[in-house]
mmCIF file of C-alpha atoms in Angstrom:
data_model
loop_
_atom_site.group_PDB
_atom_site.id
_atom_site.type_symbol
_atom_site.label_atom_id
_atom_site.label_comp_id
_atom_site.label_asym_id
_atom_site.label_seq_id
_atom_site.Cartn_x
_atom_site.Cartn_y
_atom_site.Cartn_z
ATOM 1 C CA MET B 549 17.107 18.059 -7.155
ATOM 2 C CA PHE B 550 18.718 18.867 -3.826
ATOM 3 C CA LYS B 551 16.249 19.937 -1.143
ATOM 4 C CA GLN B 552 17.142 22.305 1.645
ATOM 5 C CA LEU B 553 17.374 20.946 5.186
ATOM 6 C CA LEU B 554 17.129 22.996 8.349
ATOM 7 C CA ALA B 555 20.246 23.703 10.353
ATOM 8 C CA ALA B 556 20.473 24.671 13.994
ATOM 9 C CA ALA B 557 19.515 28.323 14.479
ATOM 10 C CA GLY B 558 18.239 28.365 10.884
ATOM 11 C CA VAL B 559 21.603 28.910 9.182
ATOM 12 C CA GLY B 560 24.081 26.784 7.277
ATOM 13 C CA GLY B 561 21.480 24.287 6.073
ATOM 14 C CA ALA B 562 22.576 21.070 4.374
ATOM 15 C CA GLU B 563 20.755 19.704 1.314
ATOM 16 C CA VAL B 564 19.552 16.202 0.434
ATOM 17 C CA ASP B 565 18.698 14.448 -2.827
ATOM 18 C CA THR B 566 17.486 10.870 -3.241
ATOM 19 C CA GLU B 567 17.730 9.072 -6.576
ATOM 20 C CA LEU B 568 15.781 5.838 -7.023
ATOM 21 C CA PHE B 569 17.217 3.147 -9.289
ATOM 22 C CA THR B 570 13.980 1.139 -9.077
ATOM 23 C CA PRO B 571 10.972 3.451 -9.560
ATOM 24 C CA GLY B 572 8.673 0.402 -9.666
ATOM 25 C CA VAL B 573 8.673 -2.770 -7.555
ATOM 26 C CA GLN B 574 6.427 -5.509 -6.160
ATOM 27 C CA PRO B 575 5.753 -6.271 -2.487
ATOM 28 C CA GLY B 576 8.573 -8.412 -1.143
ATOM 29 C CA GLY B 577 11.107 -6.868 -3.534
ATOM 30 C CA ARG B 578 13.754 -4.221 -2.905
ATOM 31 C CA VAL B 579 14.007 -0.547 -3.756
ATOM 32 C CA GLU B 580 17.556 0.531 -4.526
ATOM 33 C CA GLY B 581 18.924 4.027 -4.778
ATOM 34 C CA VAL B 582 21.412 6.578 -3.537
ATOM 35 C CA ILE B 583 21.082 9.410 -1.018
ATOM 36 C CA ARG B 584 23.283 12.456 -1.601
ATOM 37 C CA LEU B 585 23.938 15.006 1.112
ATOM 38 C CA ARG B 586 25.597 18.369 0.509
ATOM 39 C CA GLY B 587 26.845 20.404 3.454
ATOM 40 C CA GLY B 588 25.823 24.000 3.949
ATOM 41 C CA ARG B 589 27.830 26.916 5.399
ATOM 42 C CA LEU B 590 28.421 25.149 8.712
ATOM 43 C CA ASP B 591 29.478 21.695 9.854
ATOM 44 C CA GLN B 592 26.426 19.717 10.980
ATOM 45 C CA SER B 593 26.084 16.663 13.211
ATOM 46 C CA ILE B 594 23.903 14.018 11.579
ATOM 47 C CA ALA B 595 22.406 11.488 14.012
ATOM 48 C CA GLN B 596 21.011 9.099 11.400
ATOM 49 C CA VAL B 597 19.949 8.763 7.772
ATOM 50 C CA SER B 598 17.159 6.303 6.987
ATOM 51 C CA VAL B 599 14.475 5.519 4.437
ATOM 52 C CA GLU B 600 10.924 4.316 4.926
ATOM 53 C CA PHE B 601 7.798 3.834 2.863
ATOM 54 C CA SER B 602 4.701 5.951 3.399
ATOM 55 C CA THR B 603 1.078 5.810 2.304
ATOM 56 C CA ARG B 604 -2.130 7.701 3.042
ATOM 57 C CA VAL B 605 -4.148 5.968 5.766
ATOM 58 C CA GLU B 606 -7.771 6.713 6.683
ATOM 59 C CA ARG B 607 -8.981 6.363 10.263
ATOM 60 C CA GLU B 608 -12.684 6.547 11.049
ATOM 61 C CA TYR B 609 -13.805 7.824 14.436
ATOM 62 C CA GLY B 610 -16.958 7.044 16.381
ATOM 63 C CA ASP B 611 -18.780 10.133 15.161
ATOM 64 C CA GLY B 612 -18.297 9.041 11.535
ATOM 65 C CA GLU B 613 -15.556 11.568 10.879
ATOM 66 C CA GLU B 614 -12.569 10.389 8.819
ATOM 67 C CA HIS B 615 -9.007 11.581 9.224
ATOM 68 C CA VAL B 616 -6.306 10.911 6.603
ATOM 69 C CA THR B 617 -2.610 10.919 7.525
ATOM 70 C CA ASP B 618 0.662 9.865 5.917
ATOM 71 C CA HIS B 619 1.779 6.704 7.689
ATOM 72 C CA GLY B 620 5.412 5.579 7.573
ATOM 73 C CA PHE B 621 6.343 1.883 7.606
ATOM 74 C CA GLY B 622 9.199 -0.479 6.738
ATOM 75 C CA ARG B 623 12.013 1.805 7.945
ATOM 76 C CA THR B 624 15.575 0.893 6.881
ATOM 77 C CA PRO B 625 18.613 2.589 8.508
ATOM 78 C CA VAL B 626 21.122 3.762 5.895
ATOM 79 C CA ALA B 627 23.837 5.607 7.869
ATOM 80 C CA GLY B 628 24.646 6.164 11.529
ATOM 81 C CA ALA B 629 26.029 9.223 13.293
ATOM 82 C CA PHE B 630 28.584 11.368 11.435
ATOM 83 C CA THR B 631 29.569 14.978 10.843
ATOM 84 C CA LEU B 632 28.729 16.566 7.506
ATOM 85 C CA GLY B 633 31.356 19.211 6.815
ATOM 86 C CA ALA B 634 30.583 22.613 5.339
ATOM 87 C CA GLY B 635 30.241 22.213 1.567
ATOM 88 C CA GLN B 636 31.004 18.487 1.760
ATOM 89 C CA VAL B 637 29.165 16.145 -0.611
ATOM 90 C CA THR B 638 28.667 12.561 0.470
ATOM 91 C CA GLU B 639 26.418 9.763 -0.725
ATOM 92 C CA PHE B 640 25.028 6.494 0.586
ATOM 93 C CA ARG B 641 23.720 3.554 -1.448
ATOM 94 C CA PHE B 642 20.756 1.658 -0.030
ATOM 95 C CA ALA B 643 18.535 -1.346 -0.731
ATOM 96 C CA ALA B 644 15.252 -1.143 1.178
ATOM 97 C CA PRO B 645 13.084 -4.293 1.457
ATOM 98 C CA VAL B 646 9.439 -3.701 0.535
ATOM 99 C CA PRO B 647 7.056 -5.202 3.134
ATOM 100 C CA LEU B 648 4.774 -7.866 1.646
ATOM 101 C CA GLU B 649 1.683 -5.997 2.889
ATOM 102 C CA THR B 650 2.610 -2.759 1.113
ATOM 103 C CA PRO B 651 -0.465 -1.364 -0.718
ATOM 104 C CA ILE B 652 -0.320 -1.884 -4.467
ATOM 105 C CA THR B 653 -0.676 1.112 -6.767
ATOM 106 C CA PHE B 654 -0.598 -0.582 -10.193
ATOM 107 C CA PHE B 655 -2.568 -3.471 -11.711
ATOM 108 C CA ASP B 656 -2.268 -4.630 -15.306
ATOM 109 C CA GLY B 657 -0.148 -1.590 -16.164
ATOM 110 C CA ARG B 658 -2.755 0.873 -14.885
ATOM 111 C CA HIS B 659 -2.656 3.098 -11.826
ATOM 112 C CA LEU B 660 -5.230 2.210 -9.174
ATOM 113 C CA PRO B 661 -7.332 5.343 -8.476
ATOM 114 C CA GLY B 662 -6.593 6.711 -5.011
ATOM 115 C CA ALA B 663 -3.477 4.589 -4.421
ATOM 116 C CA ALA B 664 -0.192 6.270 -3.464
ATOM 117 C CA VAL B 665 3.050 4.966 -1.958
ATOM 118 C CA ALA B 666 6.278 6.936 -1.561
ATOM 119 C CA LEU B 667 9.796 6.357 -0.296
ATOM 120 C CA ARG B 668 10.707 8.910 2.348
ATOM 121 C CA THR B 669 14.322 9.802 3.195
ATOM 122 C CA ALA B 670 14.696 10.986 6.777
ATOM 123 C CA VAL B 671 17.754 12.937 7.931
ATOM 124 C CA ASP B 672 17.994 13.416 11.700
ATOM 125 C CA ILE B 673 20.145 16.496 12.345
ATOM 126 C CA HIS B 674 21.205 17.337 15.889
ATOM 127 C CA GLY B 675 19.726 20.656 16.965
ATOM 128 C CA ALA B 676 17.331 20.890 14.017
ATOM 129 C CA VAL B 677 13.920 19.737 12.899
ATOM 130 C CA ASP B 678 14.004 16.284 11.297
ATOM 131 C CA SER B 679 13.962 16.742 7.525
ATOM 132 C CA THR B 680 12.690 14.504 4.763
ATOM 133 C CA ASP B 681 12.831 14.015 1.017
ATOM 134 C CA THR B 682 9.873 12.103 -0.459
ATOM 135 C CA ASP B 683 9.821 10.272 -3.808
ATOM 136 C CA PRO B 684 6.718 8.500 -5.206
ATOM 137 C CA ILE B 685 7.155 4.860 -6.178
ATOM 138 C CA GLY B 686 4.972 2.395 -8.088
ATOM 139 C CA ILE B 687 3.988 -0.854 -6.374
ATOM 140 C CA GLY B 688 2.833 -3.520 -8.828
ATOM 141 C CA ALA B 689 0.475 -6.376 -7.992
ATOM 142 C CA LEU B 690 1.962 -9.765 -7.121
ATOM 143 C CA PRO B 691 0.919 -12.642 -9.434
ATOM 144 C CA ALA B 692 -1.363 -13.966 -6.663
ATOM 145 C CA GLN B 693 -3.031 -10.550 -6.426
ATOM 146 C CA HIS B 694 -3.189 -10.080 -10.184
ATOM 147 C CA VAL B 695 -5.155 -13.301 -10.815
ATOM 148 C CA VAL B 696 -7.796 -12.315 -8.250
ATOM 149 C CA LEU B 697 -8.220 -8.754 -9.545
ATOM 150 C CA ASP B 698 -8.350 -10.041 -13.113
ATOM 151 C CA ALA B 699 -11.020 -12.588 -12.171
ATOM 152 C CA VAL B 700 -13.130 -9.921 -10.424
ATOM 153 C CA ARG B 701 -12.850 -7.709 -13.485
ATOM 154 C CA ARG B 702 -13.840 -10.555 -15.839
ATOM 155 C CA MET B 703 -16.902 -11.172 -13.677
ATOM 156 C CA GLY B 704 -18.123 -7.708 -14.684
ATOM 157 C CA PHE B 705 -17.265 -5.698 -11.563
ATOM 158 C CA PRO B 706 -15.867 -2.268 -12.600
ATOM 159 C CA LEU B 707 -12.912 -0.912 -10.619
ATOM 160 C CA LEU B 708 -13.882 2.231 -8.708
ATOM 161 C CA ARG B 709 -11.146 3.278 -6.279
ATOM 162 C CA THR B 710 -8.815 2.118 -3.542
ATOM 163 C CA ASP B 711 -7.992 3.375 -0.077
ATOM 164 C CA VAL B 712 -6.019 2.269 2.969
ATOM 165 C CA GLU B 713 -7.806 1.808 6.291
ATOM 166 C CA ALA B 714 -6.266 1.873 9.747
ATOM 167 C CA GLY B 715 -6.721 -1.287 11.816
ATOM 168 C CA GLY B 716 -6.477 -5.035 11.414
ATOM 169 C CA ILE B 717 -8.481 -7.992 10.107
ATOM 170 C CA ARG B 718 -9.255 -10.609 12.726
ATOM 171 C CA GLY B 719 -7.727 -14.034 12.135
ATOM 172 C CA LEU B 720 -5.173 -13.050 9.509
ATOM 173 C CA PRO B 721 -1.357 -12.856 9.955
ATOM 174 C CA GLN B 722 -1.266 -9.097 9.490
ATOM 175 C CA ARG B 723 1.928 -7.228 10.433
ATOM 176 C CA LEU B 724 1.213 -3.656 9.354
ATOM 177 C CA PRO B 725 -1.362 -1.572 11.275
ATOM 178 C CA PHE B 726 -3.468 -0.926 8.165
ATOM 179 C CA TYR B 727 -4.919 -2.698 5.126
ATOM 180 C CA GLN B 728 -5.846 -1.743 1.578
ATOM 181 C CA GLU B 729 -9.391 -1.953 0.223
ATOM 182 C CA ILE B 730 -9.879 -2.119 -3.557
ATOM 183 C CA GLU B 731 -13.473 -1.209 -4.386
ATOM 184 C CA PHE B 732 -15.514 -2.451 -7.347
ATOM 185 C CA GLY B 733 -18.983 -1.362 -8.469
ATOM 186 C CA ARG B 734 -22.022 -3.352 -9.601
ATOM 187 C CA SER B 735 -21.735 -6.246 -12.038
ATOM 188 C CA PRO B 736 -24.675 -7.051 -14.365
ATOM 189 C CA HIS B 737 -24.076 -10.738 -13.577
ATOM 190 C CA PHE B 738 -24.475 -10.307 -9.796
ATOM 191 C CA PRO B 739 -27.458 -7.960 -9.321
ATOM 192 C CA ARG B 740 -27.634 -8.406 -5.533
ATOM 193 C CA VAL B 741 -24.082 -7.109 -4.997
ATOM 194 C CA ASN B 742 -24.144 -3.316 -4.729
ATOM 195 C CA GLN B 743 -20.386 -3.094 -4.196
ATOM 196 C CA LEU B 744 -17.499 -5.514 -3.784
ATOM 197 C CA GLU B 745 -14.342 -4.748 -1.798
ATOM 198 C CA VAL B 746 -11.168 -6.813 -2.144
ATOM 199 C CA THR B 747 -8.468 -6.804 0.530
ATOM 200 C CA PHE B 748 -5.128 -8.619 0.347
ATOM 201 C CA VAL B 749 -2.940 -9.676 3.262
ATOM 202 C CA ALA B 750 0.223 -11.026 1.672
ATOM 203 C CA ALA B 751 2.500 -13.500 3.465
ATOM 204 C CA GLU B 752 5.496 -15.644 2.544
ATOM 205 C CA HIS B 753 3.439 -18.653 1.462
ATOM 206 C CA GLY B 754 0.593 -16.873 -0.266
ATOM 207 C CA VAL B 755 -1.956 -14.057 -0.256
ATOM 208 C CA HIS B 756 -5.017 -14.085 1.975
ATOM 209 C CA VAL B 757 -7.979 -12.620 0.094
ATOM 210 C CA VAL B 758 -10.922 -10.979 1.858
ATOM 211 C CA LEU B 759 -14.082 -10.287 -0.143
ATOM 212 C CA GLU B 760 -16.641 -7.942 1.410
ATOM 213 C CA ALA B 761 -19.899 -7.645 -0.507
ATOM 214 C CA ASP B 762 -22.576 -5.025 0.089
ATOM 215 C CA ILE B 763 -25.615 -7.281 -0.492
ATOM 216 C CA GLU B 764 -28.977 -5.846 -1.494
ATOM 217 C CA GLY B 765 -31.732 -6.837 0.912
ATOM 218 C CA GLY B 766 -34.800 -6.695 -1.293
ATOM 219 C CA TRP B 767 -38.384 -6.709 0.019
ATOM 220 C CA PHE B 768 -38.636 -6.447 3.820
ATOM 221 C CA ARG B 769 -34.885 -6.990 4.211
ATOM 222 C CA GLU B 770 -32.174 -4.402 4.797
ATOM 223 C CA ASP B 771 -28.937 -4.343 2.858
ATOM 224 C CA ARG B 772 -26.159 -6.186 4.674
ATOM 225 C CA ASP B 773 -22.455 -6.932 4.385
ATOM 226 C CA GLY B 774 -21.163 -10.412 3.654
ATOM 227 C CA ILE B 775 -17.531 -11.340 4.207
ATOM 228 C CA GLY B 776 -15.663 -14.327 2.790
ATOM 229 C CA MET B 777 -12.001 -15.350 2.688
ATOM 230 C CA PHE B 778 -9.729 -17.682 0.753
ATOM 231 C CA LEU B 779 -6.005 -18.191 0.198
ATOM 232 C CA VAL B 780 -4.042 -17.914 -3.043
ATOM 233 C CA GLU B 781 -0.750 -19.768 -2.644
ATOM 234 C CA HIS B 782 2.084 -18.151 -4.581
ATOM 235 C CA ALA B 783 3.050 -21.478 -6.158
ATOM 236 C CA ARG B 784 -0.514 -22.163 -7.377
ATOM 237 C CA ALA B 785 -1.563 -18.676 -8.471
ATOM 238 C CA GLY B 786 -1.709 -19.631 -12.141
ATOM 239 C CA GLN B 787 -3.072 -23.144 -11.658
ATOM 240 C CA GLN B 788 -6.646 -22.554 -10.481
ATOM 241 C CA ASP B 789 -9.880 -21.045 -11.767
ATOM 242 C CA TRP B 790 -10.143 -18.025 -9.480
ATOM 243 C CA THR B 791 -13.382 -16.886 -11.091
ATOM 244 C CA ALA B 792 -14.968 -20.107 -9.821
ATOM 245 C CA GLU B 793 -13.406 -19.591 -6.370
ATOM 246 C CA ILE B 794 -14.811 -16.067 -6.119
ATOM 247 C CA HIS B 795 -18.195 -17.335 -7.299
ATOM 248 C CA ARG B 796 -18.176 -20.015 -4.573
ATOM 249 C CA THR B 797 -17.215 -17.411 -1.967
ATOM 250 C CA LEU B 798 -20.022 -15.060 -3.007
ATOM 251 C CA HIS B 799 -22.479 -17.967 -2.889
ATOM 252 C CA ALA B 800 -21.288 -18.935 0.600
ATOM 253 C CA ILE B 801 -21.937 -15.442 1.987
ATOM 254 C CA GLY B 802 -25.413 -15.275 0.441
ATOM 255 C CA ALA B 803 -24.652 -12.788 -2.319
ATOM 256 C CA LEU B 804 -26.192 -14.861 -5.123
ATOM 257 C CA GLY B 805 -29.490 -16.208 -3.826
#
């Protein structure tokens, strides 16, 4: 459906509609579609038309307060400056590359609770407020991400939720200013692990996996966090026992003893 845009002085507004040809995609793929603009009662000067992805990002402040905002990333210009005539209809095809670190929203055909990614169309109109048209899009797990999540699930950890945190992870080749945490609850096979969080930082050669375990302290010991990392190369994702790798990682951070 066309959505109204604001014109200068609040009159003669153009309208925009974005149609996605690929409602689902994986990180590293492309989202294709068409943007349609329909002129209003007046000619309007368009500075630029672009698309970008957006997701909800949480930022925690020193006082423990959390603030959630929509964060845009991976912007792709679609059209430069032009004049949209009164009543004129024009359209632009686009193919937007999906950054490898884009948060995933689907695993094994199921939506990840709390995950949301959208494609946002931005129309910069001279003399008016920038206007947008937002369309949700599904981001499926890469094979290297799928094998890790499947292994965690088979180890008895139930999927709880996912969120996206502002910031970076030291030592990893992270390009986006945020990262996704996929949270799992207790497993009957790992009684000392209260909660397990999985974070992926995808790159061209493979996916860096960060496991953060909330480890029960027991008598005279406080609960603590243990963090371990390993790499899943894209070419070897289906050639290794990732359950054993996760088990070794949990052992190394003291989550089993």
